[in-house]
Amino acid sequence: MSLFLGIETSCDETAVALLEQESGFMASLVSSQTDLHQAYGGIVPELASRRHLEILIPLLEEIFRKSQRKREEVRAVAVTRGPGLVGALLVGMETARALSLSLGIPLFGVNHLAGHVYAAFIEKEISLPALALIVSGGHTELVLLNEAEEFKCLGSTRDDAAGETLDKIARFLGLSYPGGPEIERLASKGDPSYRAFPVGESENPLDFSFSGLKTSVIYHVQNRQQAGHQVPLADLCASFQKAVVDALVLKTRRALRLSGVKNLIACGGVAANSTLRKEMGLLSEQEGVRLWIPPHDLCTDNALMITRAGIASAQQGKFLSLSADIDPNLTLES
Ligand code: KG4
Ligand code: ZN
């Protein structure tokens, strides 16, 4: 049996997990910093690092205590190397390195975005090649994962990420952080046909662009307010959310047709959105492909996904040298 430990500290969640593939044993703890950053409407990097430092060791102690497993049983440690905030990544990396050295076990460095994709592999094995739509707060990418488990990027956002757009519009509307769940909550009571907001296009038909949509929503609200009209918040959120989801589905449909791939994964925090999940379900039926979306709590940041990606690295013999460092700009193809 090989018990893997995973650590995730790339942004504003401190997370640890234990995963033993053969027995199916898993444990996961996520400590969110939402309370800390809410007042600022976004993440403050220095505060994030300090909170990771305070929380990570107690969280590790807690997961061993709660799952009744011992540190000495761990056979390998996986940690997020990037992309992410420098100070935040360092806390996870140095802790993982210390564990690897003191326990004499191998260390695996995980790309956070690969982690999001491998979240879909935790409960099921997925046939490869697969196309993955990764939609998080910092990234929006369409990637191919081939049989050798190598990534190839087909498209990405030219400006804001989908989650970032949701968060920024939520902030503009005076909603709390993170904005995605707030927009979803209001959108569920609104009419998506209230207004047709634009879907951004760029030179590569598989690239995304959300800045035009963001501007369009802001202008619409300002124009209505200046004309002395109320803005129907639920309808606005429903129409805005529809525009984000439509853009994601349109580019994913194109990528499926261009690549001919028959397995589709949707992952990352925004994939927790029920409208996106429903529309991706329809897309997979229309295009005749199989769809995998991780359960809600594995879409948003967690360490089980990092642990599962670490297991994939171990299977490929991709060890991380003990002198290796974090890489805040790490890409999936590097
Ligand atoms: O993957 P994630 O937890 O962290 C990053 O790697 O960025 O994604 C966070 C993003 C945030 O922008 C948040 O607003 C969005 O995911 N999000 C959602 C939902 N839950 C989280 N967006 C739409 N609907 C949701 N239910
Ligand atoms: Zn993430």
CSV table of C-alpha atoms and ligand atoms in Angstrom, one decimal:
chain,number,residue,atom,x,y,z
A,1,MET,CA,0.0,0.0,0.0
A,2,SER,CA,1.3,3.5,-0.8
A,3,LEU,CA,-0.1,6.3,1.2
A,4,PHE,CA,0.5,9.7,-0.5
A,5,LEU,CA,0.3,13.0,1.4
A,6,GLY,CA,-0.6,16.2,-0.6
A,7,ILE,CA,-0.2,19.8,0.2
A,8,GLU,CA,-1.8,22.8,-1.5
A,9,THR,CA,-1.0,26.5,-0.6
A,10,SER,CA,-0.8,28.2,-4.0
A,11,CYS,CA,-3.5,30.8,-3.3
A,12,ASP,CA,-6.0,31.4,-0.5
A,13,GLU,CA,-6.8,27.9,0.6
A,14,THR,CA,-4.5,25.9,2.9
A,15,ALA,CA,-5.2,22.3,2.1
A,16,VAL,CA,-3.8,18.8,3.0
A,17,ALA,CA,-4.9,15.4,1.9
A,18,LEU,CA,-4.1,11.7,2.3
A,19,LEU,CA,-4.8,9.3,-0.6
A,20,GLU,CA,-4.2,5.6,-0.9
A,21,GLN,CA,-5.2,4.5,-4.4
A,22,GLU,CA,-5.2,0.7,-3.9
A,23,SER,CA,-7.5,0.7,-0.9
A,24,GLY,CA,-9.5,3.8,-1.9
A,25,PHE,CA,-8.7,5.5,1.5
A,26,MET,CA,-8.8,9.2,1.3
A,27,ALA,CA,-8.9,12.2,3.7
A,28,SER,CA,-9.0,15.9,2.9
A,29,LEU,CA,-9.0,19.1,4.9
A,30,VAL,CA,-9.4,22.6,3.4
A,31,SER,CA,-9.0,25.8,5.4
A,32,SER,CA,-10.3,28.7,3.5
A,33,GLN,CA,-9.0,32.3,4.0
A,34,THR,CA,-12.2,33.9,2.6
A,35,ASP,CA,-12.8,35.7,5.9
A,36,LEU,CA,-9.3,37.3,5.8
A,37,HIS,CA,-9.5,38.7,2.2
A,38,GLN,CA,-13.2,39.5,2.0
A,39,ALA,CA,-12.8,43.1,3.3
A,40,TYR,CA,-10.3,43.8,0.4
A,41,GLY,CA,-12.4,42.3,-2.4
A,42,GLY,CA,-9.5,40.2,-3.5
A,43,ILE,CA,-6.5,38.3,-2.2
A,44,VAL,CA,-3.7,40.1,-0.4
A,45,PRO,CA,-0.6,38.0,-1.0
A,46,GLU,CA,1.3,38.9,2.2
A,47,LEU,CA,-1.7,38.0,4.4
A,48,ALA,CA,-2.2,34.8,2.4
A,49,SER,CA,1.4,33.6,3.1
A,50,ARG,CA,1.1,34.5,6.8
A,51,ARG,CA,-2.1,32.5,7.2
A,52,HIS,CA,-0.6,29.5,5.4
A,53,LEU,CA,2.3,29.6,7.8
A,54,GLU,CA,0.0,29.7,10.8
A,55,ILE,CA,-2.4,27.0,9.6
A,56,LEU,CA,-0.4,24.4,7.6
A,57,ILE,CA,1.3,22.5,10.5
A,58,PRO,CA,-1.8,22.3,12.7
A,59,LEU,CA,-3.8,21.2,9.6
A,60,LEU,CA,-1.3,18.4,9.0
A,61,GLU,CA,-1.5,17.3,12.7
A,62,GLU,CA,-5.3,17.4,12.4
A,63,ILE,CA,-5.5,15.2,9.3
A,64,PHE,CA,-3.4,12.4,10.9
A,65,ARG,CA,-5.3,12.6,14.1
A,66,LYS,CA,-8.8,12.5,12.4
A,67,SER,CA,-7.9,9.8,10.0
A,68,GLN,CA,-6.0,7.7,12.6
A,69,ARG,CA,-3.0,7.4,10.3
A,70,LYS,CA,0.6,8.0,11.3
A,71,ARG,CA,3.1,10.3,9.6
A,72,GLU,CA,5.5,7.3,9.3
A,73,GLU,CA,3.0,5.5,7.1
A,74,VAL,CA,3.3,8.1,4.4
A,75,ARG,CA,5.3,6.8,1.4
A,76,ALA,CA,5.5,10.0,-0.8
A,77,VAL,CA,4.6,13.7,-0.6
A,78,ALA,CA,3.1,15.8,-3.4
A,79,VAL,CA,3.1,19.6,-3.3
A,80,THR,CA,1.9,22.4,-5.6
A,81,ARG,CA,5.0,24.0,-7.3
A,82,GLY,CA,3.1,26.6,-9.3
A,83,PRO,CA,1.4,28.6,-10.7
A,84,GLY,CA,0.4,30.8,-7.8
A,85,LEU,CA,1.6,33.4,-5.3
A,86,VAL,CA,5.3,33.2,-4.5
A,87,GLY,CA,5.1,33.5,-0.7
A,88,ALA,CA,2.1,31.2,-0.5
A,89,LEU,CA,3.8,28.5,-2.7
A,90,LEU,CA,7.0,28.7,-0.6
A,91,VAL,CA,5.2,27.8,2.6
A,92,GLY,CA,3.9,24.5,1.0
A,93,MET,CA,7.1,23.7,-0.7
A,94,GLU,CA,9.4,24.1,2.3
A,95,THR,CA,7.0,22.1,4.5
A,96,ALA,CA,6.8,19.3,1.9
A,97,ARG,CA,10.6,19.3,1.5
A,98,ALA,CA,11.1,19.1,5.2
A,99,LEU,CA,8.7,16.1,5.4
A,100,SER,CA,10.4,14.4,2.5
A,101,LEU,CA,13.8,14.8,4.1
A,102,SER,CA,12.8,13.8,7.6
A,103,LEU,CA,10.8,10.8,6.6
A,104,GLY,CA,13.1,9.8,3.8
A,105,ILE,CA,10.4,9.7,1.2
A,106,PRO,CA,10.2,11.0,-2.4
A,107,LEU,CA,8.8,14.4,-3.3
A,108,PHE,CA,6.6,15.2,-6.3
A,109,GLY,CA,6.0,18.7,-7.6
A,110,VAL,CA,2.5,19.3,-9.0
A,111,ASN,CA,1.3,21.9,-11.4
A,112,HIS,CA,-1.9,23.4,-9.7
A,113,LEU,CA,-3.8,23.3,-13.1
A,114,ALA,CA,-2.8,19.6,-13.6
A,115,GLY,CA,-4.2,19.1,-10.1
A,116,HIS,CA,-7.5,20.5,-11.2
A,117,VAL,CA,-7.6,18.1,-14.1
A,118,TYR,CA,-6.6,15.1,-11.9
A,119,ALA,CA,-9.5,15.9,-9.6
A,120,ALA,CA,-11.6,14.2,-12.2
A,121,PHE,CA,-9.5,11.0,-11.8
A,122,ILE,CA,-10.0,10.6,-8.0
A,123,GLU,CA,-13.2,8.7,-8.1
A,124,LYS,CA,-13.0,7.3,-11.7
A,125,GLU,CA,-10.4,6.2,-14.3
A,126,ILE,CA,-10.7,8.3,-17.4
A,127,SER,CA,-9.9,7.1,-20.9
A,128,LEU,CA,-7.2,9.1,-22.7
A,129,PRO,CA,-6.8,11.2,-24.8
A,130,ALA,CA,-9.1,13.7,-23.1
A,131,LEU,CA,-9.9,17.4,-23.6
A,132,ALA,CA,-10.0,19.4,-20.4
A,133,LEU,CA,-11.7,22.8,-19.8
A,134,ILE,CA,-9.9,24.3,-16.8
A,135,VAL,CA,-11.9,27.2,-15.4
A,136,SER,CA,-10.6,28.7,-12.1
A,137,GLY,CA,-10.1,32.1,-10.6
A,138,GLY,CA,-6.8,32.7,-12.3
A,139,HIS,CA,-7.0,30.5,-15.4
A,140,THR,CA,-9.2,29.6,-18.3
A,141,GLU,CA,-7.6,27.0,-20.6
A,142,LEU,CA,-8.5,24.2,-23.0
A,143,VAL,CA,-5.9,21.5,-22.8
A,144,LEU,CA,-5.4,18.1,-24.3
A,145,LEU,CA,-4.1,15.3,-22.1
A,146,ASN,CA,-2.7,12.5,-24.3
A,147,GLU,CA,-2.1,8.8,-23.5
A,148,ALA,CA,1.4,9.5,-22.1
A,149,GLU,CA,-0.4,12.0,-19.7
A,150,GLU,CA,1.3,15.0,-21.3
A,151,PHE,CA,-0.5,18.3,-21.6
A,152,LYS,CA,-0.9,20.4,-24.8
A,153,CYS,CA,-2.6,23.8,-24.5
A,154,LEU,CA,-5.1,24.5,-27.3
A,155,GLY,CA,-6.6,27.8,-26.0
A,156,SER,CA,-6.5,30.1,-23.1
A,157,THR,CA,-7.8,33.5,-22.1
A,158,ARG,CA,-6.3,36.6,-23.7
A,159,ASP,CA,-7.2,38.7,-20.7
A,160,ASP,CA,-9.3,37.9,-17.5
A,161,ALA,CA,-10.0,34.3,-16.4
A,162,ALA,CA,-13.7,33.2,-16.2
A,163,GLY,CA,-13.6,33.1,-12.3
A,164,GLU,CA,-11.8,36.5,-12.2
A,165,THR,CA,-14.5,38.0,-14.4
A,166,LEU,CA,-17.2,36.7,-12.1
A,167,ASP,CA,-15.3,37.9,-9.0
A,168,LYS,CA,-14.7,41.4,-10.5
A,169,ILE,CA,-18.4,41.9,-11.6
A,170,ALA,CA,-19.6,40.6,-8.2
A,171,ARG,CA,-17.3,43.2,-6.5
A,172,PHE,CA,-18.6,46.0,-8.9
A,173,LEU,CA,-22.2,44.9,-7.9
A,174,GLY,CA,-21.3,45.1,-4.2
A,175,LEU,CA,-21.5,41.3,-3.7
A,176,SER,CA,-19.2,39.4,-1.4
A,177,TYR,CA,-16.0,37.5,-2.4
A,178,PRO,CA,-15.6,35.0,-4.0
A,179,GLY,CA,-18.1,36.3,-6.5
A,180,GLY,CA,-18.9,33.1,-8.5
A,181,PRO,CA,-21.2,31.5,-5.9
A,182,GLU,CA,-22.9,34.8,-5.2
A,183,ILE,CA,-23.6,35.4,-8.9
A,184,GLU,CA,-24.9,31.8,-9.2
A,185,ARG,CA,-27.2,32.3,-6.2
A,186,LEU,CA,-28.7,35.5,-7.6
A,187,ALA,CA,-28.8,34.2,-11.2
A,188,SER,CA,-30.9,31.2,-10.1
A,189,LYS,CA,-33.8,33.7,-9.3
A,190,GLY,CA,-33.3,35.7,-12.5
A,191,ASP,CA,-34.2,35.7,-16.2
A,192,PRO,CA,-31.1,34.9,-18.5
A,193,SER,CA,-32.9,36.5,-21.5
A,194,TYR,CA,-32.9,39.9,-19.8
A,195,ARG,CA,-30.0,41.1,-21.9
A,196,ALA,CA,-27.7,39.4,-24.5
A,197,PHE,CA,-24.1,40.2,-23.4
A,198,PRO,CA,-21.3,39.6,-26.0
A,199,VAL,CA,-19.1,36.5,-26.2
A,200,GLY,CA,-15.5,37.5,-26.7
A,201,GLU,CA,-13.6,36.3,-29.8
A,202,SER,CA,-9.9,36.5,-30.6
A,203,GLU,CA,-7.6,35.4,-33.4
A,204,ASN,CA,-7.4,31.8,-32.2
A,205,PRO,CA,-10.9,30.4,-32.2
A,206,LEU,CA,-10.1,28.4,-29.1
A,207,ASP,CA,-8.9,31.4,-27.0
A,208,PHE,CA,-11.2,33.2,-24.6
A,209,SER,CA,-11.6,36.9,-23.9
A,210,PHE,CA,-13.8,38.2,-21.1
A,211,SER,CA,-12.7,41.9,-20.8
A,212,GLY,CA,-15.3,43.0,-23.4
A,213,LEU,CA,-18.1,41.2,-21.5
A,214,LYS,CA,-16.9,42.8,-18.2
A,215,THR,CA,-17.0,46.3,-19.8
A,216,SER,CA,-20.3,45.7,-21.3
A,217,VAL,CA,-21.9,44.7,-18.0
A,218,ILE,CA,-20.4,47.7,-16.2
A,219,TYR,CA,-21.6,50.2,-18.9
A,220,HIS,CA,-25.1,48.6,-18.9
A,221,VAL,CA,-25.4,49.1,-15.1
A,222,GLN,CA,-24.0,52.7,-15.2
A,223,ASN,CA,-26.2,53.7,-18.2
A,224,ARG,CA,-29.3,52.5,-16.5
A,225,GLN,CA,-28.4,54.1,-13.2
A,226,GLN,CA,-27.6,57.5,-14.9
A,227,ALA,CA,-31.0,57.3,-16.7
A,228,GLY,CA,-32.6,56.9,-13.2
A,229,HIS,CA,-33.7,53.2,-13.7
A,230,GLN,CA,-33.2,50.4,-11.2
A,231,VAL,CA,-31.1,47.5,-12.3
A,232,PRO,CA,-32.8,44.1,-11.8
A,233,LEU,CA,-30.0,42.4,-10.0
A,234,ALA,CA,-31.1,38.8,-10.4
A,235,ASP,CA,-31.8,39.2,-14.1
A,236,LEU,CA,-28.5,41.0,-14.7
A,237,CYS,CA,-26.6,38.1,-12.9
A,238,ALA,CA,-28.5,35.5,-14.9
A,239,SER,CA,-27.7,37.2,-18.2
A,240,PHE,CA,-24.1,37.8,-17.2
A,241,GLN,CA,-23.6,34.2,-16.0
A,242,LYS,CA,-25.2,32.9,-19.3
A,243,ALA,CA,-22.7,34.9,-21.3
A,244,VAL,CA,-19.8,33.4,-19.4
A,245,VAL,CA,-21.2,29.9,-19.7
A,246,ASP,CA,-22.0,30.3,-23.4
A,247,ALA,CA,-18.4,31.4,-24.1
A,248,LEU,CA,-17.0,28.4,-22.3
A,249,VAL,CA,-19.3,26.0,-24.0
A,250,LEU,CA,-18.8,27.5,-27.5
A,251,LYS,CA,-15.0,27.2,-27.3
A,252,THR,CA,-15.2,23.7,-25.8
A,253,ARG,CA,-17.5,22.6,-28.7
A,254,ARG,CA,-15.0,23.9,-31.2
A,255,ALA,CA,-12.1,22.2,-29.5
A,256,LEU,CA,-13.9,18.9,-29.4
A,257,ARG,CA,-14.7,19.1,-33.2
A,258,LEU,CA,-11.1,20.2,-34.1
A,259,SER,CA,-9.4,17.6,-32.0
A,260,GLY,CA,-11.9,14.7,-32.5
A,261,VAL,CA,-11.3,13.7,-28.9
A,262,LYS,CA,-14.2,11.7,-27.3
A,263,ASN,CA,-13.5,12.3,-23.6
A,264,LEU,CA,-14.2,15.6,-21.9
A,265,ILE,CA,-13.3,16.9,-18.5
A,266,ALA,CA,-14.5,20.2,-16.9
A,267,CYS,CA,-12.7,21.3,-13.8
A,268,GLY,CA,-11.6,24.2,-11.6
A,269,GLY,CA,-13.6,26.4,-9.2
A,270,VAL,CA,-16.0,27.7,-11.9
A,271,ALA,CA,-16.9,24.1,-12.8
A,272,ALA,CA,-18.8,24.0,-9.4
A,273,ASN,CA,-21.4,26.2,-11.2
A,274,SER,CA,-24.6,24.3,-11.8
A,275,THR,CA,-25.5,26.1,-15.0
A,276,LEU,CA,-22.1,25.3,-16.5
A,277,ARG,CA,-22.4,21.7,-15.3
A,278,LYS,CA,-25.8,21.4,-17.0
A,279,GLU,CA,-24.7,23.0,-20.2
A,280,MET,CA,-21.6,20.8,-20.4
A,281,GLY,CA,-23.9,17.8,-19.9
A,282,LEU,CA,-25.9,19.0,-22.9
A,283,LEU,CA,-22.8,19.6,-25.0
A,284,SER,CA,-21.5,16.1,-24.3
A,285,GLU,CA,-24.8,14.6,-25.4
A,286,GLN,CA,-24.9,16.7,-28.6
A,287,GLU,CA,-21.3,16.0,-29.5
A,288,GLY,CA,-21.4,12.3,-28.5
A,289,VAL,CA,-18.5,12.4,-26.0
A,290,ARG,CA,-18.1,11.2,-22.4
A,291,LEU,CA,-18.1,13.9,-19.7
A,292,TRP,CA,-16.4,13.9,-16.3
A,293,ILE,CA,-16.8,16.8,-13.8
A,294,PRO,CA,-15.4,16.4,-10.3
A,295,PRO,CA,-17.9,16.7,-7.4
A,296,HIS,CA,-18.3,20.3,-6.2
A,297,ASP,CA,-15.8,20.2,-3.4
A,298,LEU,CA,-13.1,18.8,-5.7
A,299,CYS,CA,-13.7,21.6,-8.3
A,300,THR,CA,-12.6,24.3,-5.9
A,301,ASP,CA,-9.1,24.3,-4.5
A,302,ASN,CA,-8.2,21.2,-2.4
A,303,ALA,CA,-5.2,19.0,-1.8
A,304,LEU,CA,-6.8,15.6,-2.9
A,305,MET,CA,-6.4,16.8,-6.5
A,306,ILE,CA,-2.7,17.6,-5.8
A,307,THR,CA,-2.2,14.2,-4.2
A,308,ARG,CA,-3.8,12.4,-7.2
A,309,ALA,CA,-1.7,14.4,-9.7
A,310,GLY,CA,1.4,13.4,-7.5
A,311,ILE,CA,0.4,9.8,-7.9
A,312,ALA,CA,0.4,10.3,-11.7
A,313,SER,CA,3.9,11.8,-11.5
A,314,ALA,CA,5.0,8.9,-9.4
A,315,GLN,CA,3.7,6.4,-12.0
A,316,GLN,CA,5.7,8.3,-14.7
A,317,GLY,CA,8.8,8.4,-12.5
A,318,LYS,CA,8.8,12.2,-12.4
A,319,PHE,CA,10.5,12.8,-9.1
A,320,LEU,CA,11.2,16.3,-7.9
A,321,SER,CA,14.8,17.0,-6.9
A,322,LEU,CA,15.2,18.1,-3.3
A,323,SER,CA,16.9,21.3,-4.5
A,324,ALA,CA,14.0,22.1,-6.9
A,325,ASP,CA,12.2,25.4,-6.3
A,326,ILE,CA,8.7,26.7,-6.7
A,327,ASP,CA,7.7,28.3,-10.1
A,328,PRO,CA,5.0,31.0,-9.8
A,329,ASN,CA,4.6,31.0,-13.6
A,330,LEU,CA,4.7,27.2,-14.1
A,331,THR,CA,2.9,26.2,-17.3
A,332,LEU,CA,1.2,22.8,-18.1
A,333,GLU,CA,3.6,22.2,-21.0
A,334,SER,CA,6.8,22.9,-19.0
B,1,KG4,O1,-10.1,26.7,-8.6
B,1,KG4,P1,-10.4,27.7,-7.6
B,1,KG4,O2,-11.0,27.3,-6.3
B,1,KG4,O3,-9.1,28.6,-7.3
B,1,KG4,C1,-8.2,28.9,-8.3
B,1,KG4,O4,-7.4,28.1,-8.7
B,1,KG4,O5,-8.4,30.1,-8.8
B,1,KG4,O6,-11.4,28.8,-8.3
B,1,KG4,C2,-11.9,29.9,-7.7
B,1,KG4,C3,-12.8,30.6,-8.6
B,1,KG4,C4,-13.3,31.9,-8.1
B,1,KG4,O7,-13.2,32.9,-9.1
B,1,KG4,C5,-14.8,31.7,-7.7
B,1,KG4,O8,-15.6,32.8,-7.9
B,1,KG4,C6,-15.1,30.6,-8.7
B,1,KG4,O9,-14.0,29.8,-8.8
B,1,KG4,N1,-16.3,29.8,-8.2
B,1,KG4,C7,-17.5,29.7,-8.9
B,1,KG4,C8,-18.3,28.9,-8.1
B,1,KG4,N2,-17.6,28.4,-7.0
B,1,KG4,C9,-16.4,29.0,-7.1
B,1,KG4,N3,-17.9,30.3,-10.0
B,1,KG4,C10,-19.2,30.1,-10.4
B,1,KG4,N4,-20.0,29.3,-9.7
B,1,KG4,C11,-19.7,28.7,-8.6
B,1,KG4,N5,-20.5,27.9,-7.9
B,2,ZN,ZN,-7.4,26.3,-8.3
